[in-house]
Coordinates of C-alpha atoms in Angstrom, one line a residue:
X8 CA -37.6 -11.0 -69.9
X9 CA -39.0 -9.3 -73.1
X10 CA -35.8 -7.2 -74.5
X11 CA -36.4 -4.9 -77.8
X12 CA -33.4 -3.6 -79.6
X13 CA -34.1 -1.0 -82.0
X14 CA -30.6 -1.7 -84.3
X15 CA -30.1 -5.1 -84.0
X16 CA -27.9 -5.9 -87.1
X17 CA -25.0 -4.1 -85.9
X18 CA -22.5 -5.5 -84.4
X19 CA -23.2 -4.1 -80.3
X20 CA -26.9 -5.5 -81.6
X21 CA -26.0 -8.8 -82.5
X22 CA -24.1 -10.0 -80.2
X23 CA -26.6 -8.5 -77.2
X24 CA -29.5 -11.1 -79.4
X25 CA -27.1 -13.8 -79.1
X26 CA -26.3 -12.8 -75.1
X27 CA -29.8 -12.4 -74.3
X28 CA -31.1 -15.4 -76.1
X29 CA -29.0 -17.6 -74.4
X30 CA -30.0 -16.9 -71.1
X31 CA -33.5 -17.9 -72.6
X32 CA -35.2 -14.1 -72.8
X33 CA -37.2 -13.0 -75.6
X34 CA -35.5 -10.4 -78.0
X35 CA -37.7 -8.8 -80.7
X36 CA -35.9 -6.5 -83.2
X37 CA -37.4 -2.8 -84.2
X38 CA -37.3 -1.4 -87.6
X39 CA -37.9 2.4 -87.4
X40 CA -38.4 4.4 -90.9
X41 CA -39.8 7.3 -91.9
X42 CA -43.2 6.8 -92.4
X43 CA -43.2 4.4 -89.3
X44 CA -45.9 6.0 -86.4
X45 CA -45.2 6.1 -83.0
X46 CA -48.0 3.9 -82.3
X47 CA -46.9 1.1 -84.5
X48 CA -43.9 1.4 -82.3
X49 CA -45.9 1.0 -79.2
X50 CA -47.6 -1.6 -80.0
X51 CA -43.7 -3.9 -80.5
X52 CA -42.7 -2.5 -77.5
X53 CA -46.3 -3.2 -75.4
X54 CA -45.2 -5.0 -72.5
X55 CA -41.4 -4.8 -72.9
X56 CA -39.6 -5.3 -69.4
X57 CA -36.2 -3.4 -71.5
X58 CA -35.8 -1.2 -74.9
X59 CA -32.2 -0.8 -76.0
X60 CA -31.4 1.7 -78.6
X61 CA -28.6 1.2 -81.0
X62 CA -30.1 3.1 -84.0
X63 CA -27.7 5.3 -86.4
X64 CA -25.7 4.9 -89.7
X65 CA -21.8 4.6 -88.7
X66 CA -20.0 7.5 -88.1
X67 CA -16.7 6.9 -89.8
X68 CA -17.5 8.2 -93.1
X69 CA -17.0 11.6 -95.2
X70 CA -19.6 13.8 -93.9
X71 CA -21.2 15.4 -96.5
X72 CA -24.0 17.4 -95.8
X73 CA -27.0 14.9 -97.1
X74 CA -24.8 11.8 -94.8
X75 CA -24.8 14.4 -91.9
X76 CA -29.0 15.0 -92.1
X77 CA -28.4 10.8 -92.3
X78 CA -26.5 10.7 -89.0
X79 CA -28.9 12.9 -87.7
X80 CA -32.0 11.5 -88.4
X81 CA -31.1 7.9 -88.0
X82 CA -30.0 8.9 -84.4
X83 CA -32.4 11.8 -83.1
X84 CA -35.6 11.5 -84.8
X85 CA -35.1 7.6 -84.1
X86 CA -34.7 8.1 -80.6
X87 CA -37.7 11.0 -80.4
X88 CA -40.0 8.2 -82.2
X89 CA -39.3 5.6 -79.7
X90 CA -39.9 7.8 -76.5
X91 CA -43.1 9.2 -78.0
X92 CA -44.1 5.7 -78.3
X93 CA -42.7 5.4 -74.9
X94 CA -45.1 7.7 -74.0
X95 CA -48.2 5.8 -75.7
X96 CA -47.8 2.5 -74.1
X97 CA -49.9 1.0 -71.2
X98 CA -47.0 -1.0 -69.5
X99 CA -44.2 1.0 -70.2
X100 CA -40.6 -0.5 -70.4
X101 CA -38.7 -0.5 -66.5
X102 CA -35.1 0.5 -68.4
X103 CA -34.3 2.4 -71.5
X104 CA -31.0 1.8 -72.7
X105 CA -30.0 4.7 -75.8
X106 CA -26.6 4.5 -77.5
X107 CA -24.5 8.0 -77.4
X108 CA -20.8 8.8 -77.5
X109 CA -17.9 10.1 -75.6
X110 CA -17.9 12.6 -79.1
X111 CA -20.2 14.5 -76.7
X112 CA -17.3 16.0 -74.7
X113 CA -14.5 18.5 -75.9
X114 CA -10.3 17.7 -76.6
X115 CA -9.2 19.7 -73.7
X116 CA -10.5 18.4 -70.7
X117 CA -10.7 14.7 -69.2
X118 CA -14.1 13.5 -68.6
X119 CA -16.2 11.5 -66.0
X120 CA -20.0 10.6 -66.4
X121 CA -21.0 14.3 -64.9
X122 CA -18.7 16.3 -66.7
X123 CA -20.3 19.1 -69.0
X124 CA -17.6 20.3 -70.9
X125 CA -18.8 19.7 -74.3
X126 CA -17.3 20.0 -77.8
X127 CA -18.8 22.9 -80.2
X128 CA -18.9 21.1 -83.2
X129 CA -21.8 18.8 -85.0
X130 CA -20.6 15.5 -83.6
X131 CA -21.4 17.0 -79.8
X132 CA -24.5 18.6 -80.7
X133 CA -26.0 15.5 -82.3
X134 CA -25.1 13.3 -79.0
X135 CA -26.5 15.9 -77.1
X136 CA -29.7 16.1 -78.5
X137 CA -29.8 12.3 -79.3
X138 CA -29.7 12.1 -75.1
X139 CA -31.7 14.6 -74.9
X140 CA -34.9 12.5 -77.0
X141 CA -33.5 10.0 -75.1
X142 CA -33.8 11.6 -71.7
X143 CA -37.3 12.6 -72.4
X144 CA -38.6 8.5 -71.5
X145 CA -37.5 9.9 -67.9
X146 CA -41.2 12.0 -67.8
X147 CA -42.9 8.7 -68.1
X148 CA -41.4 7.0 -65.3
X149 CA -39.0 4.8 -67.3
X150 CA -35.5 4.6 -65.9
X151 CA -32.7 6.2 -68.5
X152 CA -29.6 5.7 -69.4
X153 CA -27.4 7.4 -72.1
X154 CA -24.2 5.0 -73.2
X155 CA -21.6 6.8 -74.1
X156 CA -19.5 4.3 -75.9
X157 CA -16.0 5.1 -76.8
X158 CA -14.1 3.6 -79.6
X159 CA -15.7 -0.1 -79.7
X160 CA -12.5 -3.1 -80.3
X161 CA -13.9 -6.8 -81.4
X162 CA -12.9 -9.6 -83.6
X163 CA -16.2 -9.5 -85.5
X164 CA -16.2 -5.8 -86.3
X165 CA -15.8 -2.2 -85.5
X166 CA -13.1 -0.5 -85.5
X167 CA -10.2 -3.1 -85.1
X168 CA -12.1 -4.3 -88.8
X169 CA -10.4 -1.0 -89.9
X170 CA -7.1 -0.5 -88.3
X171 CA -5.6 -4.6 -88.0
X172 CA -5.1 -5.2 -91.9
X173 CA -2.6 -1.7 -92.2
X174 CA -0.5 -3.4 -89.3
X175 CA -0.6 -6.9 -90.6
X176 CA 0.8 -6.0 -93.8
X177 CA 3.6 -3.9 -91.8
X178 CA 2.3 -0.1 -93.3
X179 CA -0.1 0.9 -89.8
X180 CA 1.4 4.0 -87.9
X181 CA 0.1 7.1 -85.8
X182 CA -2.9 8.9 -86.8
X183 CA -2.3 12.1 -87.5
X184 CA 0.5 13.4 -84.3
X185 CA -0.9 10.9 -82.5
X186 CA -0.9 12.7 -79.6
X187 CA -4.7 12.3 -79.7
X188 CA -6.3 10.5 -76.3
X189 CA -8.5 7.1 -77.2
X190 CA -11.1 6.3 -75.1
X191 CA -12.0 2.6 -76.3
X192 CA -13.7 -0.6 -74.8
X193 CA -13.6 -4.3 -75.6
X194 CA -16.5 -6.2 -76.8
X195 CA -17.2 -8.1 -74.2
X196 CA -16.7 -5.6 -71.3
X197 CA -19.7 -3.2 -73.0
X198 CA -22.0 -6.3 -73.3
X199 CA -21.2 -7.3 -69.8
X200 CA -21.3 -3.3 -68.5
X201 CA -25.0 -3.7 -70.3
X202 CA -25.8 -6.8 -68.1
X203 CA -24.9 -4.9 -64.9
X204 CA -26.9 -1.9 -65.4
X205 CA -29.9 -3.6 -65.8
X206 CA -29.2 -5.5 -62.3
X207 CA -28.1 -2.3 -61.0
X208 CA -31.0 0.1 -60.4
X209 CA -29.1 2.8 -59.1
X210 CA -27.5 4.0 -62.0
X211 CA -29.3 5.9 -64.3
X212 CA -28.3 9.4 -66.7
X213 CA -24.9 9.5 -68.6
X214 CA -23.0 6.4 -68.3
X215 CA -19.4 6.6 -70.0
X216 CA -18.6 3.1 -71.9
X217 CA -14.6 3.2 -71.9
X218 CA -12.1 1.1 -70.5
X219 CA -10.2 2.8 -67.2
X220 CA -7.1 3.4 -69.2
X221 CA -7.3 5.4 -72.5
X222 CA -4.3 6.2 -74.5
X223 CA -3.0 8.1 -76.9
X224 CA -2.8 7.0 -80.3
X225 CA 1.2 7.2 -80.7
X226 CA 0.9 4.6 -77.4
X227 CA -1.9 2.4 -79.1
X228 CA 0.3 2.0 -82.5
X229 CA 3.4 1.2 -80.4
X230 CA 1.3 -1.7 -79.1
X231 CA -0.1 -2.8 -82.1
X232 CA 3.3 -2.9 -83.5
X233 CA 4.6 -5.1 -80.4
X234 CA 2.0 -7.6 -80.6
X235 CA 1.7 -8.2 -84.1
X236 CA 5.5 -7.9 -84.9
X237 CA 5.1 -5.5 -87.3
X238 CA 7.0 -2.1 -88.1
X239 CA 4.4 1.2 -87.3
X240 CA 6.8 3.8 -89.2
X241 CA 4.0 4.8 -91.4
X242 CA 1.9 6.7 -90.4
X243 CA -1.0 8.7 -92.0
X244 CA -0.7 12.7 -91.7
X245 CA -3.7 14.6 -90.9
X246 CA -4.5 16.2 -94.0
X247 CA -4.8 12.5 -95.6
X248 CA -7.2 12.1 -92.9
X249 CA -9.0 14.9 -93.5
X250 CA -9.2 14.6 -97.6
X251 CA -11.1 11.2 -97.1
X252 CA -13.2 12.0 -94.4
X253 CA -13.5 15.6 -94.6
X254 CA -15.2 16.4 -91.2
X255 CA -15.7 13.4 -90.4
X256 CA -12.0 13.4 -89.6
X257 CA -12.6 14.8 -86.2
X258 CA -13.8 11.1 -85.3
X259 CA -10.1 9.6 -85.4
X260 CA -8.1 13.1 -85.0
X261 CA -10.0 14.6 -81.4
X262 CA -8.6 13.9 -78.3
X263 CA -11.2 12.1 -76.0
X264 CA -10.1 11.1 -72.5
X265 CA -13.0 9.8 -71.1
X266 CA -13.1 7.7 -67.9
X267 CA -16.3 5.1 -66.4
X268 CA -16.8 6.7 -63.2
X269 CA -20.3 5.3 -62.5
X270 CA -19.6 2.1 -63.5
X271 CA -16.5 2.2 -61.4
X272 CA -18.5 3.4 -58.3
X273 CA -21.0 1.0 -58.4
X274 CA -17.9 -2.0 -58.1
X275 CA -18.6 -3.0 -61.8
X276 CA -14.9 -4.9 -63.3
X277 CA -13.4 -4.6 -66.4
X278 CA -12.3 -8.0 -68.2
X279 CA -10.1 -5.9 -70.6
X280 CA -8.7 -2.6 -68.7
X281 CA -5.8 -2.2 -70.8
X282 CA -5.5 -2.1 -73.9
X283 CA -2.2 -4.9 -74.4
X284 CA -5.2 -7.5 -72.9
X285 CA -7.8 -6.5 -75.4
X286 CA -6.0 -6.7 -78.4
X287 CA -4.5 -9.8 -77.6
X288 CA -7.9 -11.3 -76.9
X289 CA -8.8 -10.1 -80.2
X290 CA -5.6 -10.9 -82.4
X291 CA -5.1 -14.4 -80.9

């Protein structure tokens, strides 16, 4: 097959180049920029049998206003540029894969792939109209699907990057109350989840990309502390949280119980369900 990822560097990217590759398919990377037309676009993704879109500067940051027109553009105007050129190719793509996030839904409610109950805050109106670019690629006959990752745990990156050094020097704790639900999912199980949608034609729309069992954060330090024999005492209150991320607080300090109905429904199994058996693939 001929694959296009647009955000191939990071690290969902990579490691889908180095899984595609070695099952011997082609894998072209798209660079999207400002001045970049839809029909320059159209003409890398010609003849494409799948376009994955990973596009978007990370979210765990400050949000300032100028990073939060960057978190928008990078995201929405990426996604609207590569349905529009979607839209101008002869043999369109048969799947189109866009990156969103379980930051879509709201703290008080648990979610399954259907569930509307958003949050009303930026981080849930830029998902929702990232899916809804996305979701345009639909009026052109392309099959769509919006992945709704949740926390993302690897060795290589993401946020395990962030949280293993506090632990391993024996001054990690609770986030905030850490009463927070995490919705999270092990490397390996997204890239896999990725591999059965494409052989799965039936599933299209919102997909959530969690693991079965989220947790809370108080639950998630406990076993962090376990596992790497480390004391979790310390924790970081919310209003540290908040004066170095600002907004972009909500990222860490929301509550986000999110569960994979679809993929569950359609018999897909999770390597890593709980949490104890990803980190220990991870910290081994």
């Amino acid at each position: 097959m001929k694959i296009a990822i647009c955000g191939k560097s990071g690290l969902v990217g990579s490691k889908l180049e180095r899984l595609f590759t070695s099952q011997h398919n082609e894998v072209i990377g798209i660079k999207i920029r400002e001045d970049t037309s839809a029909l320059d676009v159209a003409k890398q993704i010609e003849k494409c049998d799948i376009l994955i879109n990973l596009s978007g500067v990370t979210i765990l940051a400050r949000w300032s206003e100028s990073y939060k027109k960057k978190l928008y553009s990078s995201r929405v105007d990426t996604t609207k540029k590569l349905v529009d050129a979607i839209e101008i190719c002869k043999e369109k793509p048969k799947l189109f894969l866009s990156a969103s996030a379980v930051g879509i839904y709201d703290s008080a409610h648990s979610h399954g792939d259907d569930s509307t109950n958003f949050a009303d805050d930026f981080l849930s109106m830029l998902c929702r109209d990232w899916e809804a670019q996305a979701n345009r690629a639909n009026n052109f006959g392309v099959r769509t699907v919006a992945m709704r990752f949740g926390v993302i745990y690897a060795k290589e990156g993401g946020a395990m990057e962030k949280i293993l050094p506090p632990f391993k020097m024996g001054v990690g704790g609770k986030l905030g109350d850490g009463e927070q639900m995490v919705s999270w999912i092990h490397i390996d199980d997204l890239l896999r989840a990725i591999l059965f949608i494409m052989k799965t034609p039936d599933i299209s729309g919102s997909v959530n990309f969690t693991s079965p069992f989220p947790l809370t954060n108080s639950k998630q330090t406990e076993i962090l502390g376990k596992i790497l024999n480390r004391s979790t005492f310390l924790g970081v209150p919310s209003f540290a949280i908040k004066l170095v991320f600002g907004e972009g607080s909500r990222v860490v300090l929301d509550s986000k119980e999110v569960y994979p109905t679809k993929l569950l429904e359609h018999g897909f199994v999770f390597d890593y369900e709980k949490f104890e058996d990803a980190l220990l693939e991870i910290v081994k």
